[in-house]
PDB file of C-alpha atoms in Angstrom:
ATOM      1  CA  MET A   1     217.660 180.290  61.302  1.00 61.00           C
ATOM      2  CA  ILE A   2     214.975 178.096  59.189  1.00 65.00           C
ATOM      3  CA  ALA A   3     215.496 174.641  58.918  1.00 65.00           C
ATOM      4  CA  SER A   4     215.141 174.598  54.855  1.00 71.00           C
ATOM      5  CA  ASP A   5     217.784 172.409  54.268  1.00 79.00           C
ATOM      6  CA  ILE A   6     215.982 169.601  55.941  1.00 88.00           C
ATOM      7  CA  LEU A   7     212.062 170.388  55.403  1.00 93.00           C
ATOM      8  CA  THR A   8     209.855 172.782  54.009  1.00 93.00           C
ATOM      9  CA  ILE A   9     206.042 173.645  54.947  1.00 95.00           C
ATOM     10  CA  PRO A  10     203.930 173.056  52.029  1.00 95.00           C
ATOM     11  CA  SER A  11     201.832 175.941  50.215  1.00 96.00           C
ATOM     12  CA  GLN A  12     198.559 176.943  51.467  1.00 97.00           C
ATOM     13  CA  GLY A  13     196.977 175.579  48.365  1.00 97.00           C
ATOM     14  CA  GLN A  14     198.550 172.071  48.420  1.00 96.00           C
ATOM     15  CA  THR A  15     196.165 169.296  49.646  1.00 96.00           C
ATOM     16  CA  LEU A  16     197.725 166.393  52.102  1.00 95.00           C
ATOM     17  CA  TYR A  17     195.408 163.547  52.792  1.00 95.00           C
ATOM     18  CA  GLY A  18     192.335 165.238  51.412  1.00 95.00           C
ATOM     19  CA  LYS A  19     192.701 168.544  53.484  1.00 96.00           C
ATOM     20  CA  ARG A  20     194.174 171.759  51.973  1.00 97.00           C
ATOM     21  CA  VAL A  21     197.119 172.920  53.981  1.00 98.00           C
ATOM     22  CA  SER A  22     195.266 176.300  54.654  1.00 98.00           C
ATOM     23  CA  SER A  23     192.654 174.654  56.562  1.00 98.00           C
ATOM     24  CA  LEU A  24     195.294 172.809  58.889  1.00 98.00           C
ATOM     25  CA  ILE A  25     197.743 175.784  59.602  1.00 98.00           C
ATOM     26  CA  GLY A  26     198.240 179.321  58.903  1.00 98.00           C
ATOM     27  CA  ASP A  27     200.737 180.946  56.374  1.00 96.00           C
ATOM     28  CA  ASP A  28     202.912 181.982  59.413  1.00 97.00           C
ATOM     29  CA  VAL A  29     203.893 178.734  60.323  1.00 97.00           C
ATOM     30  CA  LYS A  30     207.945 178.217  60.505  1.00 95.00           C
ATOM     31  CA  VAL A  31     210.386 175.737  61.549  1.00 95.00           C
ATOM     32  CA  TYR A  32     213.872 176.686  63.213  1.00 94.00           C
ATOM     33  CA  GLU A  33     217.025 174.550  63.040  1.00 91.00           C
ATOM     34  CA  ASP A  34     216.531 173.593  66.704  1.00 94.00           C
ATOM     35  CA  GLY A  35     213.147 172.165  65.985  1.00 95.00           C
ATOM     36  CA  THR A  36     211.076 175.022  67.204  1.00 96.00           C
ATOM     37  CA  VAL A  37     207.631 175.519  65.410  1.00 97.00           C
ATOM     38  CA  THR A  38     205.905 178.877  65.469  1.00 97.00           C
ATOM     39  CA  GLY A  39     202.938 180.032  63.864  1.00 98.00           C
ATOM     40  CA  THR A  40     198.993 179.232  63.820  1.00 98.00           C
ATOM     41  CA  PHE A  41     197.544 175.747  64.115  1.00 98.00           C
ATOM     42  CA  LYS A  42     193.725 175.460  63.106  1.00 98.00           C
ATOM     43  CA  HIS A  43     191.323 173.054  65.084  1.00 98.00           C
ATOM     44  CA  VAL A  44     190.355 170.562  62.567  1.00 97.00           C
ATOM     45  CA  THR A  45     187.369 167.999  62.404  1.00 96.00           C
ATOM     46  CA  GLY A  46     186.482 165.450  60.202  1.00 95.00           C
ATOM     47  CA  TYR A  47     189.932 164.649  59.095  1.00 97.00           C
ATOM     48  CA  THR A  48     189.421 161.204  57.613  1.00 96.00           C
ATOM     49  CA  GLY A  49     192.155 161.186  55.497  1.00 95.00           C
ATOM     50  CA  PHE A  50     194.635 161.502  58.333  1.00 95.00           C
ATOM     51  CA  ASN A  51     193.270 158.145  59.875  1.00 92.00           C
ATOM     52  CA  GLY A  52     190.245 156.703  58.559  1.00 92.00           C
ATOM     53  CA  GLU A  53     190.030 153.872  61.127  1.00 94.00           C
ATOM     54  CA  ASP A  54     190.178 156.031  64.331  1.00 95.00           C
ATOM     55  CA  PRO A  55     187.615 158.847  64.862  1.00 93.00           C
ATOM     56  CA  GLU A  56     189.652 160.145  67.953  1.00 93.00           C
ATOM     57  CA  GLU A  57     192.477 160.696  65.236  1.00 95.00           C
ATOM     58  CA  GLN A  58     190.252 162.732  63.008  1.00 97.00           C
ATOM     59  CA  GLU A  59     189.804 165.806  65.158  1.00 97.00           C
ATOM     60  CA  GLY A  60     192.768 168.074  66.504  1.00 98.00           C
ATOM     61  CA  TYR A  61     195.541 170.153  65.166  1.00 98.00           C
ATOM     62  CA  TYR A  62     197.851 168.786  62.303  1.00 98.00           C
ATOM     63  CA  PHE A  63     201.385 169.585  61.455  1.00 98.00           C
ATOM     64  CA  PRO A  64     202.063 169.041  57.401  1.00 98.00           C
ATOM     65  CA  PHE A  65     205.523 169.216  56.267  1.00 97.00           C
ATOM     66  CA  LYS A  66     207.715 168.227  53.355  1.00 95.00           C
ATOM     67  CA  LEU A  67     211.106 166.546  54.068  1.00 94.00           C
ATOM     68  CA  THR A  68     213.798 167.494  51.703  1.00 92.00           C
ATOM     69  CA  LYS A  69     216.207 165.173  53.424  1.00 91.00           C
ATOM     70  CA  THR A  70     215.963 162.097  51.310  1.00 93.00           C
ATOM     71  CA  GLY A  71     216.668 158.555  52.099  1.00 95.00           C
ATOM     72  CA  THR A  72     215.357 154.995  51.830  1.00 97.00           C
ATOM     73  CA  THR A  73     213.362 154.759  54.994  1.00 97.00           C
ATOM     74  CA  MET A  74     212.168 157.088  57.994  1.00 97.00           C
ATOM     75  CA  SER A  75     210.965 156.681  61.644  1.00 97.00           C
ATOM     76  CA  PHE A  76     209.233 158.843  63.860  1.00 97.00           C
ATOM     77  CA  GLU A  77     209.270 159.145  67.748  1.00 97.00           C
ATOM     78  CA  LYS A  78     206.495 160.975  69.768  1.00 97.00           C
ATOM     79  CA  ASN A  79     207.533 162.387  73.067  1.00 97.00           C
ATOM     80  CA  GLY A  80     210.424 159.866  73.090  1.00 95.00           C
ATOM     81  CA  GLU A  81     208.419 157.034  72.485  1.00 95.00           C
ATOM     82  CA  PRO A  82     208.841 154.936  69.110  1.00 93.00           C
ATOM     83  CA  GLY A  83     206.006 155.450  66.710  1.00 92.00           C
ATOM     84  CA  LYS A  84     206.396 154.471  63.226  1.00 93.00           C
ATOM     85  CA  THR A  85     209.771 152.818  62.419  1.00 94.00           C
ATOM     86  CA  ASP A  86     211.627 151.955  59.209  1.00 96.00           C
ATOM     87  CA  ILE A  87     208.726 152.784  56.967  1.00 96.00           C
ATOM     88  CA  PRO A  88     209.500 153.850  53.327  1.00 97.00           C
ATOM     89  CA  TRP A  89     210.540 157.315  53.117  1.00 97.00           C
ATOM     90  CA  GLU A  90     208.117 159.847  51.918  1.00 95.00           C
ATOM     91  CA  ALA A  91     208.393 163.539  51.084  1.00 95.00           C
ATOM     92  CA  ASP A  92     204.975 164.684  52.477  1.00 96.00           C
ATOM     93  CA  ASN A  93     204.114 163.972  56.004  1.00 96.00           C
ATOM     94  CA  VAL A  94     201.406 165.263  58.470  1.00 97.00           C
ATOM     95  CA  PHE A  95     201.542 164.879  62.377  1.00 97.00           C
ATOM     96  CA  ARG A  96     198.725 165.365  64.871  1.00 97.00           C
ATOM     97  CA  VAL A  97     200.114 167.529  67.442  1.00 98.00           C
ATOM     98  CA  THR A  98     199.706 169.261  70.665  1.00 96.00           C
ATOM     99  CA  ALA A  99     201.465 172.098  72.306  1.00 96.00           C
ATOM    100  CA  SER A 100     203.252 169.686  74.585  1.00 97.00           C
ATOM    101  CA  ASP A 101     204.349 167.150  72.016  1.00 97.00           C
ATOM    102  CA  THR A 102     207.633 166.734  70.771  1.00 98.00           C
ATOM    103  CA  PHE A 103     208.407 164.613  67.180  1.00 97.00           C
ATOM    104  CA  THR A 104     211.799 163.229  66.157  1.00 97.00           C
ATOM    105  CA  VAL A 105     212.154 162.295  62.665  1.00 97.00           C
ATOM    106  CA  SER A 106     214.978 159.994  61.585  1.00 96.00           C
ATOM    107  CA  VAL A 107     215.791 159.365  57.913  1.00 96.00           C
ATOM    108  CA  ASP A 108     217.877 156.003  57.316  1.00 96.00           C
ATOM    109  CA  ASP A 109     218.564 155.668  60.917  1.00 94.00           C
ATOM    110  CA  GLU A 110     219.840 159.309  61.409  1.00 95.00           C
ATOM    111  CA  GLU A 111     218.207 161.699  63.564  1.00 94.00           C
ATOM    112  CA  VAL A 112     217.160 164.644  61.323  1.00 94.00           C
ATOM    113  CA  ILE A 113     214.999 166.942  63.720  1.00 95.00           C
ATOM    114  CA  THR A 114     213.053 166.877  66.738  1.00 96.00           C
ATOM    115  CA  PHE A 115     209.959 169.350  66.586  1.00 97.00           C
ATOM    116  CA  ASN A 116     208.517 171.134  69.387  1.00 97.00           C
ATOM    117  CA  PHE A 117     205.359 173.173  69.332  1.00 98.00           C
ATOM    118  CA  ALA A 118     205.601 174.846  73.058  1.00 97.00           C
ATOM    119  CA  LYS A 119     205.860 178.454  71.011  1.00 98.00           C
ATOM    120  CA  ALA A 120     203.075 177.571  68.496  1.00 98.00           C
ATOM    121  CA  THR A 121     199.549 179.304  68.606  1.00 98.00           C
ATOM    122  CA  PHE A 122     196.744 176.667  68.677  1.00 98.00           C
ATOM    123  CA  GLU A 123     193.223 178.340  67.870  1.00 97.00           C
ATOM    124  CA  GLU A 124     190.143 177.294  69.755  1.00 90.00           C
TER     125      GLU A 124
END
């Protein structure tokens, strides 16, 4: 079952932080209720809109998603470690990911989903 009550995948023509979704992922990307992400991730270089300060974060694989679960604040954990916490809620988000990563998204201190990318395809 797709996790459409929590989030959606942006359309291929949408632009997030200066990159078209079609340049980040294939149109086959899906997220299931258990957080499993499947589909094709494209290798990206020069993604300065993701993090203009850190050249190392401007290359890799990126996961764009739109939160439909609304709230006031949100927090992210990467591989069980706190990342951004209690930041203002925003619908459109992009994570830099690898096949071994997990990302937990919380909205208003309530855990919403934990993404895992082990079943996704990462292009060379």
